[in-house]
Amino acid sequence: MNDVQWLGERAMQDVYLTAAGACLPGAPVPNDRMVRHIGVLDPQSERLGRLILRHNRIETRHYALTETGEATHSNASLAATALRDAMGNGGYGMEELSLLAAATTQGDLLVPGHASAVHGELGAGPLEIASFQSVCASSMMAAKYAALSVGAGEARLAAATGSEFSSRWFRPSFYTPAEELLQNKEHRMAAEFLRWTLSDGGGAVLFADRPGARTPSYKVEWITLTSLADRFETCMIAGQGPEHREDLRNSWSFHPGGPAAAARDGAIMLYQDMVLLKRIIRAWVGEYLKLVDGGRVDPKGVDWLLCHYSAHSLREEIISLLKTTGGMIDEEKWFTNLPTAGNTGSASLFVMLDEFNRKGLARPGDKILCIVPESGRAVISFMMLTAL
Amino acid sequence: MAYDTLPEDSLTQSVMRRLALVWIDFEGRLEQVPIIRRLNAGRFTLEDYRALLLDLRQQVVDGGCWIARAASHVDAKHIDLRSRFMRHAVTEHRDFQMLEANYVNVGGAAEDIRRGRKNIGSEALSAYMFHKASQPNPFDLLGAMFIIEGLGSRKATEWGTAIRDTLHLRDDQVSFLLYHGEEDDDHLADFEKWVTRIVRTSEEGDALVRTAEVVARLYALQLEEVGRG
């Protein structure tokens, strides 16, 4: 196991998470209006969509694409807007910020990095930046970088953002070039799950070397992040079809026919391998149980659990595994806004924290465990906070 | 030991958690075994399937025997555990016949699979099982059963379904794997009860978990050696 030690106990100064912010574009979109934003693919797609929605139990979500197909934001502006919201919630002036760690699954551009785009949108004077590209857990990579920078005395106020403009990828034009592949039932399911699960949004959190003046502040106890890519194949993938994933030289950019030919081969669709996902979930639970077994997490001592998960049915799977192993955290301690905010990938945890703060649920001394699993290629991250 | 870090934690929960960790680590290792990688990647061939059946058979044929031997070493004070072992032995001891039938149904010759020898992993696994089963009151074999029954309830159906779908086979060509998935569901259901009943000290818990670790490693070795004679 990659047992990452949080250095705060020895060499570093205390770090506080002092504010969160969110940007959920437009009005909430209910299930029966989704296709007005992402577009009509074919009747089979909508039948599958209804099935998937029953599994994920998401009721509303937000899209940065209007019903007429115009983009109201860029991915970068979703992040910048969320960050301004966090700065306002924490009562900070923009000049106080010295570091921006920006995370996303797919930036607006292939080149250069996402943090440059977010900084460009933000316009807050010269900043140190860092870009993190992964899937959901990219948010925690950014959070850990920002928190470590504060702990090491490199920054006094550092921001981490997570943002996704997923709906771009779900428009029919991203699927129709590979229409033939979609006739295969398994291929179709792998390509549709995320279309009906992910939506748009930005989230941000701030880390500081002292507690904040306004919103609830939390002491950051530790952050861990573990990749299990050494044993698992890629589970969520875009850039090459899942059947070619064993060799990265089959990815879209290697295609001798160029990007259009790669799209016809199904390389541009976003896939989820639902069979592999179940095996990876058990491995995630294993990483959690290691923390319990090592005494770092006491399930009975956790007051709030903010766990990102993509679908309600996956939550059920996780709960049944935890119950037999003494690792269960009572369900009344689970806080989520997945059903109303939707699954916004790398923004999800920060969007969740923002709503958790606004509801004023944490009491001083409460232990808040945040969990962000990423199916991409089996990553899982944990963060323990203590409410001040 | 890790037990002591959480004073309110019960011994059973700790053992169950550590067994779950052994299982999850085992599953991660299986992902990396070449024949399983080919299966997961959709590159599994009929030759792979025949090689898998041929190698599994040489160890499965011993399965009912080591459990029966274990049962004969359980004293009268633990008669209910003896019954548990014997029930398990009865369910398992003819499994190899179904396996042989599957082999023949996918074009293998019965005499080939019967004449086959154990691969290196199967040798080690079988020898370890008989060694443990020959000890007085071999309770830590519950750890071995946790792994083997886990394979039945979780992996067998998963593999059986994937093999059937990849190679377009009929159910009667993969019944050994598919049948295990159905049968072994209740095997796991009462496992926690048995741990509570049998494990009284942290040393007994350690021994049980250790046995699970060894069996998991040797089982993976058996699969790594498939087709290598």
Coordinates of C-alpha atoms in Angstrom, one line a residue:
Chain A
M1 CA 0.0 0.0 0.0
N2 CA 1.1 3.5 -0.7
D3 CA 0.8 4.7 2.9
V4 CA 1.1 8.4 2.5
Q5 CA 2.0 10.1 5.7
W6 CA 0.6 13.6 6.4
L7 CA 3.6 15.5 7.5
G8 CA 1.6 18.1 9.6
E9 CA 2.2 16.3 12.8
R10 CA 6.0 16.7 12.5
A11 CA 7.4 19.3 10.3
M12 CA 4.5 21.4 9.0
Q13 CA 2.3 24.1 10.3
D14 CA -1.5 23.5 10.8
V15 CA -3.6 23.9 7.7
Y16 CA -7.3 25.0 7.7
L17 CA -10.0 24.6 5.1
T18 CA -11.6 28.0 5.5
A19 CA -14.2 28.2 2.8
A20 CA -16.0 26.4 -0.1
G21 CA -17.8 27.7 -3.1
A22 CA -19.8 26.4 -6.1
C23 CA -21.0 27.3 -9.5
L24 CA -23.9 25.3 -10.7
P25 CA -24.9 26.9 -14.1
G26 CA -28.5 27.7 -15.0
A27 CA -31.7 26.3 -13.4
P28 CA -31.9 22.7 -12.1
V29 CA -32.8 20.4 -15.0
P30 CA -35.2 17.6 -14.2
N31 CA -34.9 14.1 -15.8
D32 CA -37.5 14.7 -18.4
R33 CA -35.8 17.8 -19.8
M34 CA -32.2 16.4 -20.0
V35 CA -32.3 15.6 -23.7
R36 CA -33.2 19.3 -24.5
H37 CA -29.7 20.1 -23.3
I38 CA -27.6 17.2 -24.3
G39 CA -29.6 16.4 -27.5
V40 CA -31.6 13.5 -28.9
L41 CA -29.4 10.6 -30.0
D42 CA -32.0 7.9 -30.7
P43 CA -35.0 6.2 -29.0
Q44 CA -32.8 3.4 -27.6
S45 CA -30.6 6.0 -25.9
E46 CA -33.6 7.4 -24.0
R47 CA -34.9 4.0 -23.0
L48 CA -31.4 3.2 -21.5
G49 CA -31.4 6.7 -20.0
R50 CA -34.5 6.0 -18.0
L51 CA -33.0 2.7 -16.7
I52 CA -29.7 4.4 -15.7
L53 CA -31.6 7.2 -13.9
R54 CA -33.4 4.7 -11.8
H55 CA -30.0 3.4 -10.7
N56 CA -28.3 6.6 -10.0
R57 CA -31.4 8.3 -8.5
I58 CA -30.3 11.8 -9.7
E59 CA -33.4 14.0 -9.9
T60 CA -32.0 17.3 -11.0
R61 CA -28.6 18.5 -12.4
H62 CA -27.2 21.6 -14.1
Y63 CA -25.9 22.1 -17.6
A64 CA -23.8 24.9 -19.1
L65 CA -25.4 24.1 -22.4
T66 CA -28.8 25.8 -23.0
E67 CA -31.7 24.2 -24.6
T68 CA -30.7 25.8 -27.8
G69 CA -27.2 24.4 -27.6
E70 CA -25.2 27.6 -26.6
A71 CA -22.5 27.3 -23.9
T72 CA -23.1 29.7 -21.0
H73 CA -19.7 29.1 -19.6
S74 CA -16.4 27.5 -20.4
N75 CA -15.0 24.8 -18.1
A76 CA -12.5 27.4 -16.9
S77 CA -15.1 29.9 -16.1
L78 CA -17.1 27.4 -14.1
A79 CA -14.0 27.0 -11.9
A80 CA -13.3 30.7 -11.7
T81 CA -16.9 31.5 -10.7
A82 CA -16.8 28.8 -8.0
L83 CA -13.5 30.2 -6.7
R84 CA -14.9 33.8 -6.5
D85 CA -17.9 32.3 -4.6
A86 CA -15.5 30.6 -2.1
M87 CA -13.5 33.8 -1.7
G88 CA -16.7 35.7 -1.0
N89 CA -17.9 33.0 1.4
G90 CA -14.6 33.2 3.3
G91 CA -14.6 37.0 3.3
Y92 CA -11.2 37.2 1.4
G93 CA -10.0 39.8 -1.0
M94 CA -8.6 38.5 -4.3
E95 CA -5.2 40.0 -3.5
E96 CA -4.8 37.6 -0.6
L97 CA -4.7 34.5 -2.9
S98 CA -1.2 33.3 -3.8
L99 CA -1.8 29.8 -5.3
L100 CA -4.3 28.2 -7.6
A101 CA -4.5 24.4 -8.0
A102 CA -7.0 23.6 -10.7
A103 CA -8.4 20.2 -11.4
T104 CA -10.6 18.8 -14.1
T105 CA -11.2 15.7 -16.3
Q106 CA -11.2 17.6 -19.6
G107 CA -10.0 21.1 -19.9
D108 CA -11.4 23.4 -22.6
L109 CA -8.2 23.0 -24.5
L110 CA -5.8 20.2 -25.3
V111 CA -2.9 22.7 -24.7
P112 CA -2.0 24.4 -22.4
G113 CA -3.0 23.4 -18.9
H114 CA -6.3 24.0 -17.2
A115 CA -5.0 26.1 -14.4
S116 CA -3.8 28.7 -16.9
A117 CA -7.3 29.0 -18.3
V118 CA -8.8 29.3 -14.9
H119 CA -6.3 31.9 -13.9
G120 CA -7.0 33.8 -17.1
E121 CA -10.7 33.8 -16.3
L122 CA -10.0 34.8 -12.7
G123 CA -7.7 37.7 -13.4
A124 CA -6.4 38.0 -9.8
G125 CA -2.8 39.2 -10.4
P126 CA 0.2 36.9 -10.7
L127 CA -0.3 33.5 -9.0
E128 CA 1.5 30.2 -8.6
I129 CA -0.6 27.7 -10.5
A130 CA -0.8 23.9 -10.8
S131 CA -3.0 21.8 -13.2
F132 CA -4.3 18.4 -12.2
Q133 CA -5.9 16.2 -14.9
S134 CA -7.5 13.0 -13.8
V135 CA -11.2 12.3 -13.1
C136 CA -13.1 12.9 -9.8
A137 CA -10.0 12.5 -7.6
S138 CA -8.2 15.2 -9.5
S139 CA -9.9 17.6 -7.0
M140 CA -8.2 15.9 -4.1
M141 CA -4.8 16.0 -5.9
A142 CA -5.3 19.7 -6.2
A143 CA -6.5 20.0 -2.6
K144 CA -3.5 18.1 -1.3
Y145 CA -1.1 20.3 -3.3
A146 CA -2.8 23.4 -2.0
A147 CA -2.9 22.2 1.6
L148 CA 0.7 21.0 1.5
S149 CA 1.8 24.4 0.1
V150 CA 0.2 26.1 3.1
G151 CA 1.5 23.6 5.5
A152 CA 5.0 24.1 4.2
G153 CA 4.8 27.9 4.4
E154 CA 4.9 28.4 0.6
A155 CA 1.4 30.0 0.6
R156 CA -0.8 31.6 3.2
L157 CA -4.0 31.2 1.2
A158 CA -4.3 28.6 -1.5
A159 CA -7.3 27.6 -3.6
A160 CA -8.2 24.2 -5.1
T161 CA -10.8 24.1 -7.8
G162 CA -12.6 21.2 -9.5
S163 CA -14.8 21.8 -12.5
E164 CA -16.5 19.8 -15.3
F165 CA -18.2 20.7 -18.6
S166 CA -19.3 17.1 -19.2
S167 CA -22.3 17.9 -21.3
R168 CA -20.1 18.9 -24.3
W169 CA -19.2 15.2 -24.6
F170 CA -22.8 14.0 -24.5
R171 CA -24.1 15.7 -27.6
P172 CA -25.2 13.4 -30.4
S173 CA -22.3 14.5 -32.7
F174 CA -19.9 12.8 -30.3
Y175 CA -21.6 9.5 -30.8
T176 CA -22.9 9.4 -34.4
P177 CA -19.5 9.0 -36.1
A178 CA -19.3 5.6 -34.4
E179 CA -23.0 4.6 -34.9
E180 CA -22.2 1.1 -35.9
L181 CA -20.4 0.3 -32.6
L182 CA -23.5 1.4 -30.7
Q183 CA -25.5 -1.5 -32.2
N184 CA -23.5 -3.8 -29.8
K185 CA -25.4 -4.0 -26.4
E186 CA -22.4 -3.9 -24.1
H187 CA -20.7 -1.2 -26.1
R188 CA -23.9 0.9 -25.9
M189 CA -24.3 0.5 -22.2
A190 CA -20.6 1.4 -21.5
A191 CA -21.1 4.5 -23.7
E192 CA -24.5 5.6 -22.2
F193 CA -23.9 5.3 -18.5
L194 CA -22.0 8.5 -18.1
R195 CA -24.2 10.4 -20.6
W196 CA -27.1 10.0 -18.1
T197 CA -25.0 10.4 -15.0
L198 CA -22.6 13.3 -15.3
S199 CA -23.4 17.0 -15.5
D200 CA -21.7 20.4 -15.3
G201 CA -20.5 22.5 -12.4
G202 CA -17.5 24.0 -10.6
G203 CA -16.4 23.8 -7.0
A204 CA -13.7 25.4 -5.0
V205 CA -12.1 25.2 -1.5
L206 CA -9.6 27.5 0.2
F207 CA -6.8 26.4 2.5
A208 CA -5.2 28.9 4.9
D209 CA -2.6 29.0 7.6
R210 CA -5.2 30.2 10.2
P211 CA -8.9 29.7 10.8
G212 CA -11.2 31.8 8.6
A213 CA -13.3 34.7 10.0
R214 CA -16.6 33.7 8.4
T215 CA -17.9 30.3 7.2
P216 CA -17.2 27.2 9.2
S217 CA -13.5 26.5 9.3
Y218 CA -12.0 23.0 9.6
K219 CA -8.6 21.9 10.6
V220 CA -7.2 19.5 8.0
E221 CA -6.1 16.4 9.9
W222 CA -4.7 14.5 6.9
I223 CA -5.2 13.8 3.2
T224 CA -4.3 10.4 1.5
L225 CA -4.6 9.4 -2.1
T226 CA -3.9 6.0 -3.5
S227 CA -3.9 4.8 -7.1
L228 CA -4.5 1.1 -7.9
A229 CA -3.6 1.4 -11.6
D230 CA -0.9 -1.2 -10.9
R231 CA -3.5 -3.9 -10.9
F232 CA -6.6 -2.6 -12.7
E233 CA -7.2 -1.8 -16.3
T234 CA -8.8 1.5 -17.2
C235 CA -12.4 1.6 -16.1
M236 CA -13.6 5.0 -17.3
I237 CA -12.0 6.0 -20.6
A238 CA -12.2 8.5 -23.4
G239 CA -9.6 8.7 -26.2
Q240 CA -9.7 5.1 -27.2
G241 CA -12.4 2.5 -27.2
P242 CA -12.4 0.1 -24.2
E243 CA -11.6 -2.9 -26.4
H244 CA -8.3 -1.3 -27.3
R245 CA -7.3 -0.1 -23.9
E246 CA -4.4 -2.5 -23.2
D247 CA -2.1 -0.5 -25.5
L248 CA -2.1 3.2 -25.3
R249 CA -0.7 3.4 -28.8
N250 CA -4.2 2.6 -29.9
S251 CA -5.4 6.0 -28.6
W252 CA -7.0 8.7 -30.8
S253 CA -3.9 10.7 -31.2
F254 CA -2.0 7.7 -32.7
H255 CA -4.7 7.0 -35.2
P256 CA -3.1 7.1 -38.7
G257 CA -6.4 8.4 -40.1
G258 CA -6.4 11.4 -37.8
P259 CA -9.0 12.6 -35.3
A260 CA -12.0 12.1 -37.6
A261 CA -11.1 8.5 -38.2
A262 CA -10.5 8.0 -34.5
A263 CA -14.0 9.3 -33.8
R264 CA -15.4 6.8 -36.3
D265 CA -13.6 4.0 -34.3
G266 CA -15.4 5.1 -31.2
A267 CA -12.4 6.8 -29.6
I268 CA -14.1 10.0 -28.6
M269 CA -17.0 8.6 -26.6
L270 CA -16.8 8.5 -22.8
Y271 CA -17.1 4.9 -21.5
Q272 CA -17.6 3.3 -18.2
D273 CA -16.8 -0.4 -17.7
M274 CA -19.6 -1.4 -15.3
V275 CA -18.2 -4.9 -14.7
L276 CA -14.8 -3.8 -13.8
L277 CA -16.3 -1.0 -11.6
K278 CA -17.7 -3.6 -9.2
R279 CA -14.3 -5.1 -8.7
I280 CA -12.7 -1.7 -8.2
I281 CA -15.4 -0.8 -5.6
R282 CA -14.2 -3.7 -3.4
A283 CA -10.7 -2.5 -3.7
W284 CA -11.7 1.0 -2.6
V285 CA -13.5 -0.5 0.4
G286 CA -10.2 -2.3 1.1
E287 CA -8.3 1.0 1.1
Y288 CA -10.9 2.4 3.6
L289 CA -10.6 -0.8 5.8
K290 CA -6.9 -0.4 5.9
L291 CA -7.4 3.1 7.4
V292 CA -9.8 1.6 9.9
D293 CA -7.5 -1.3 10.7
G294 CA -4.5 1.0 11.1
G295 CA -6.5 3.1 13.6
R296 CA -6.5 6.2 11.5
V297 CA -10.3 6.2 11.0
D298 CA -12.6 5.2 13.8
P299 CA -15.9 4.6 12.2
K300 CA -17.8 5.4 15.4
G301 CA -15.8 8.6 15.8
V302 CA -16.8 10.0 12.4
D303 CA -19.6 12.6 12.8
W304 CA -20.2 13.3 9.1
L305 CA -19.3 11.4 6.0
L306 CA -19.2 13.3 2.7
C307 CA -18.6 10.5 0.1
H308 CA -18.7 11.2 -3.6
Y309 CA -20.3 8.4 -5.5
S310 CA -21.7 8.4 -9.0
A311 CA -24.9 6.5 -8.5
H312 CA -27.1 5.5 -5.7
S313 CA -26.8 1.8 -6.6
L314 CA -23.0 2.0 -6.0
R315 CA -23.7 3.4 -2.6
E316 CA -25.8 0.4 -1.8
E317 CA -22.9 -1.9 -2.8
I318 CA -20.5 0.0 -0.6
I319 CA -22.8 -0.2 2.4
S320 CA -23.3 -3.9 2.3
L321 CA -19.5 -4.4 2.2
L322 CA -18.9 -2.1 5.2
K323 CA -21.6 -3.7 7.4
T324 CA -19.9 -7.1 7.6
T325 CA -16.5 -5.7 8.4
G326 CA -17.2 -3.3 11.3
G327 CA -16.3 -0.4 9.0
M328 CA -19.8 1.1 8.6
I329 CA -20.5 4.7 9.4
D330 CA -24.2 5.1 10.3
E331 CA -26.3 6.1 7.3
E332 CA -27.7 9.2 9.2
K333 CA -24.2 10.6 9.2
W334 CA -23.9 10.5 5.4
F335 CA -24.4 13.8 3.7
T336 CA -24.8 14.1 0.0
N337 CA -26.4 16.4 -2.6
L338 CA -26.0 14.1 -5.5
P339 CA -29.8 13.8 -6.2
T340 CA -30.2 17.6 -6.6
A341 CA -26.7 18.9 -7.7
G342 CA -26.0 15.9 -10.0
N343 CA -22.6 14.2 -10.4
T344 CA -20.2 16.9 -11.3
G345 CA -17.0 14.8 -11.2
S346 CA -14.1 16.7 -9.8
A347 CA -16.3 19.5 -8.6
S348 CA -18.6 17.1 -6.6
L349 CA -16.9 17.1 -3.2
F350 CA -16.4 20.9 -3.2
V351 CA -20.0 21.5 -4.3
M352 CA -21.1 19.1 -1.5
L353 CA -18.9 20.9 1.1
D354 CA -20.4 24.2 0.1
E355 CA -23.9 23.0 0.6
F356 CA -22.9 21.3 3.9
N357 CA -21.5 24.7 5.1
R358 CA -24.6 26.6 4.0
K359 CA -26.8 24.2 6.0
G360 CA -24.6 24.8 9.1
L361 CA -24.6 21.1 10.0
A362 CA -21.1 20.7 11.6
R363 CA -20.7 21.4 15.3
P364 CA -17.3 22.4 16.8
G365 CA -15.2 19.3 17.3
D366 CA -17.1 17.2 14.7
K367 CA -15.0 14.9 12.6
I368 CA -15.8 15.1 8.9
L369 CA -14.5 12.3 6.6
C370 CA -14.5 13.2 2.9
I371 CA -14.0 10.4 0.4
V372 CA -13.5 10.8 -3.4
P373 CA -13.2 7.6 -5.3
E374 CA -12.3 7.8 -9.0
S375 CA -13.2 4.9 -11.3
G376 CA -10.9 6.2 -14.1
R377 CA -8.1 3.8 -13.2
A378 CA -9.0 3.0 -9.6
V379 CA -7.9 6.0 -7.5
I380 CA -9.3 6.7 -4.0
S381 CA -8.7 9.7 -1.7
F382 CA -9.6 10.4 1.9
M383 CA -9.5 13.7 3.8
M384 CA -10.2 14.1 7.5
L385 CA -11.4 17.5 8.8
T386 CA -12.2 18.6 12.3
A387 CA -14.8 21.4 12.6
L388 CA -13.6 24.4 14.7
Chain B
M1 CA -1.5 -6.3 16.6
A2 CA -4.0 -4.2 14.8
Y3 CA -6.7 -5.4 17.2
D4 CA -5.5 -3.2 19.9
T5 CA -5.8 0.1 18.1
L6 CA -9.5 0.3 18.5
P7 CA -10.5 -0.8 22.0
E8 CA -14.2 -1.0 21.4
D9 CA -13.8 -3.1 18.3
S10 CA -14.8 -6.7 18.7
L11 CA -12.5 -9.5 17.9
T12 CA -14.9 -10.9 15.4
Q13 CA -15.2 -7.6 13.5
S14 CA -11.4 -7.3 13.5
V15 CA -11.0 -10.8 12.1
M16 CA -13.7 -10.3 9.5
R17 CA -12.1 -7.0 8.5
R18 CA -8.7 -8.5 8.1
L19 CA -10.2 -11.4 6.2
A20 CA -11.9 -8.9 3.9
L21 CA -8.5 -7.2 3.4
V22 CA -6.9 -10.5 2.5
W23 CA -9.7 -11.1 0.1
I24 CA -9.4 -7.7 -1.6
D25 CA -5.7 -8.0 -1.9
F26 CA -6.2 -11.4 -3.4
E27 CA -8.6 -10.0 -6.0
G28 CA -6.1 -7.3 -6.9
R29 CA -3.5 -10.0 -7.4
L30 CA -5.9 -12.0 -9.6
E31 CA -6.3 -9.0 -11.9
Q32 CA -2.6 -9.3 -12.7
V33 CA -2.6 -13.1 -13.4
P34 CA -2.0 -13.5 -17.2
I35 CA -4.9 -15.9 -17.9
I36 CA -7.3 -13.6 -15.9
R37 CA -6.0 -10.5 -17.7
R38 CA -6.8 -12.2 -21.0
L39 CA -10.3 -13.0 -19.8
N40 CA -10.9 -9.5 -18.6
A41 CA -9.6 -8.1 -21.8
G42 CA -11.8 -10.3 -24.0
R43 CA -8.8 -12.2 -25.4
F44 CA -9.5 -15.5 -23.7
T45 CA -9.4 -18.5 -26.0
L46 CA -10.8 -22.0 -25.9
E47 CA -7.3 -23.3 -25.3
D48 CA -7.1 -21.0 -22.3
Y49 CA -10.4 -22.5 -21.0
R50 CA -9.2 -26.1 -21.5
A51 CA -5.9 -25.3 -19.8
L52 CA -7.7 -23.7 -16.9
L53 CA -10.1 -26.7 -16.4
L54 CA -7.2 -29.2 -16.8
D55 CA -5.2 -27.5 -14.1
L56 CA -8.0 -26.7 -11.7
R57 CA -9.2 -30.3 -11.8
Q58 CA -5.9 -31.7 -10.3
Q59 CA -6.5 -29.7 -7.2
V60 CA -10.3 -29.8 -7.0
V61 CA -10.1 -33.6 -7.0
D62 CA -8.3 -33.2 -3.6
G63 CA -10.8 -30.6 -2.3
G64 CA -13.2 -33.0 -0.7
C65 CA -10.4 -35.1 0.7
W66 CA -8.6 -32.4 2.7
I67 CA -11.9 -31.2 4.2
A68 CA -12.8 -34.7 5.2
R69 CA -9.4 -35.2 6.8
A70 CA -9.9 -31.9 8.7
A71 CA -13.2 -33.1 9.9
S72 CA -11.7 -36.3 11.3
H73 CA -9.3 -34.1 13.4
V74 CA -12.0 -32.1 15.1
D75 CA -12.6 -33.3 18.6
A76 CA -16.0 -34.1 20.2
K77 CA -16.2 -30.7 21.9
H78 CA -16.5 -29.0 18.6
I79 CA -18.8 -31.5 17.0
D80 CA -20.8 -28.7 15.2
L81 CA -17.7 -27.5 13.4
R82 CA -17.0 -31.1 12.4
S83 CA -20.5 -31.2 10.9
R84 CA -19.8 -27.9 9.1
F85 CA -16.6 -29.4 7.6
M86 CA -18.4 -32.6 6.6
R87 CA -21.2 -30.7 4.9
H88 CA -18.6 -28.8 3.0
A89 CA -16.9 -32.0 2.0
V90 CA -20.1 -33.5 0.8
T91 CA -20.9 -30.5 -1.4
E92 CA -17.4 -30.4 -2.9
H93 CA -16.1 -33.9 -3.2
R94 CA -17.8 -34.7 -6.6
D95 CA -17.2 -31.3 -8.1
F96 CA -14.3 -32.5 -10.2
Q97 CA -16.6 -34.8 -12.1
M98 CA -18.6 -31.8 -13.3
L99 CA -15.3 -30.1 -14.2
E100 CA -14.3 -33.1 -16.2
A101 CA -17.6 -33.1 -18.0
N102 CA -17.2 -29.4 -18.9
Y103 CA -13.7 -30.3 -20.3
V104 CA -15.1 -33.0 -22.5
N105 CA -17.9 -30.8 -23.6
V106 CA -15.5 -28.2 -25.0
G107 CA -13.6 -30.8 -27.0
G108 CA -11.1 -32.1 -24.4
A109 CA -10.3 -35.8 -24.0
A110 CA -11.4 -37.3 -20.7
E111 CA -8.1 -39.3 -20.4
D112 CA -6.1 -36.1 -20.8
I113 CA -7.7 -34.3 -17.9
R114 CA -7.6 -37.5 -15.7
R115 CA -4.0 -38.1 -16.5
G116 CA -3.0 -34.5 -15.9
R117 CA -0.6 -33.6 -13.1
K118 CA -0.8 -30.8 -10.6
N119 CA 0.9 -27.6 -11.6
I120 CA 3.5 -26.0 -9.2
G121 CA 0.9 -23.8 -7.5
S122 CA -1.6 -26.7 -7.1
E123 CA 1.2 -28.9 -5.6
A124 CA 1.9 -26.2 -3.0
L125 CA -1.8 -25.5 -2.3
S126 CA -2.7 -29.1 -1.9
A127 CA 0.3 -29.9 0.3
Y128 CA -0.5 -27.0 2.6
M129 CA -4.1 -28.0 2.9
F130 CA -3.3 -31.6 3.8
H131 CA -0.7 -30.4 6.3
K132 CA -3.1 -28.0 8.0
A133 CA -6.0 -30.6 7.9
S134 CA -3.7 -33.1 9.8
Q135 CA -3.4 -30.9 12.9
P136 CA -5.6 -31.5 15.9
N137 CA -8.6 -29.1 15.8
P138 CA -7.6 -27.4 12.6
F139 CA -9.8 -24.4 13.1
D140 CA -7.7 -22.0 11.2
L141 CA -8.8 -23.8 8.0
L142 CA -11.9 -21.6 8.3
G143 CA -9.5 -19.0 6.9
A144 CA -8.8 -21.3 3.9
M145 CA -12.6 -21.8 3.5
F146 CA -13.1 -18.1 3.5
I147 CA -10.9 -17.8 0.4
I148 CA -12.1 -20.9 -1.4
E149 CA -15.8 -20.2 -0.7
G150 CA -15.2 -16.6 -1.7
L151 CA -13.9 -17.8 -5.0
G152 CA -17.0 -19.9 -5.4
S153 CA -19.5 -17.1 -4.6
R154 CA -17.8 -14.1 -6.2
K155 CA -15.3 -15.1 -8.8
A156 CA -16.7 -18.4 -10.2
T157 CA -19.9 -16.8 -11.6
E158 CA -18.0 -13.8 -12.8
W159 CA -15.5 -15.9 -14.7
G160 CA -18.0 -18.5 -15.8
T161 CA -20.3 -15.8 -17.3
A162 CA -17.3 -14.0 -19.0
I163 CA -16.0 -17.3 -20.4
R164 CA -19.4 -18.3 -21.7
D165 CA -20.0 -14.9 -23.3
T166 CA -16.5 -14.6 -24.7
L167 CA -16.4 -18.1 -26.2
H168 CA -20.1 -18.3 -27.0
L169 CA -20.5 -21.5 -25.0
R170 CA -23.6 -23.3 -23.6
D171 CA -24.3 -23.4 -19.9
D172 CA -23.4 -27.2 -19.8
Q173 CA -19.9 -26.3 -21.0
V174 CA -19.3 -23.9 -18.1
S175 CA -21.5 -25.5 -15.4
F176 CA -18.6 -26.1 -12.9
L177 CA -18.0 -22.3 -12.6
L178 CA -21.6 -21.2 -12.9
Y179 CA -22.8 -23.9 -10.4
H180 CA -20.4 -22.8 -7.8
G181 CA -21.7 -19.2 -7.9
E182 CA -25.2 -20.4 -7.0
E183 CA -24.2 -23.0 -4.4
D184 CA -21.7 -21.0 -2.4
D185 CA -24.0 -18.1 -1.6
D186 CA -25.1 -19.5 1.8
H187 CA -21.5 -20.8 2.5
L188 CA -20.5 -17.2 3.2
A189 CA -23.6 -16.1 4.9
D190 CA -22.8 -18.0 8.1
F191 CA -19.1 -17.3 8.1
E192 CA -19.3 -14.5 10.7
K193 CA -21.2 -16.8 13.1
W194 CA -18.4 -19.4 12.9
V195 CA -15.7 -16.8 13.5
T196 CA -17.5 -15.7 16.6
R197 CA -17.9 -19.3 17.7
I198 CA -14.3 -20.4 17.1
V199 CA -12.0 -17.4 17.6
R200 CA -11.6 -16.6 21.3
T201 CA -8.1 -15.0 21.4
S202 CA -6.2 -12.7 19.2
E203 CA -3.7 -15.5 18.5
E204 CA -6.4 -17.7 17.2
G205 CA -7.6 -14.8 15.0
D206 CA -4.0 -14.2 13.8
A207 CA -3.7 -17.9 12.8
L208 CA -7.0 -17.9 11.0
V209 CA -6.1 -14.8 9.0
R210 CA -2.6 -16.1 8.3
T211 CA -4.1 -19.3 6.8
A212 CA -6.3 -17.2 4.6
E213 CA -3.3 -15.2 3.4
V214 CA -1.3 -18.4 2.6
V215 CA -4.2 -20.0 0.7
A216 CA -4.9 -16.8 -1.2
R217 CA -1.3 -16.6 -2.3
L218 CA -1.0 -20.2 -3.3
Y219 CA -4.3 -20.1 -5.2
A220 CA -3.1 -17.2 -7.2
L221 CA 0.2 -19.1 -7.8
Q222 CA -1.9 -22.0 -9.1
L223 CA -3.6 -19.7 -11.6
E224 CA -0.3 -18.1 -12.6
E225 CA 1.0 -21.5 -13.4
V226 CA -2.0 -22.6 -15.6
G227 CA -0.7 -24.1 -18.8
R228 CA 2.9 -24.4 -17.6
G229 CA 2.6 -28.0 -16.6

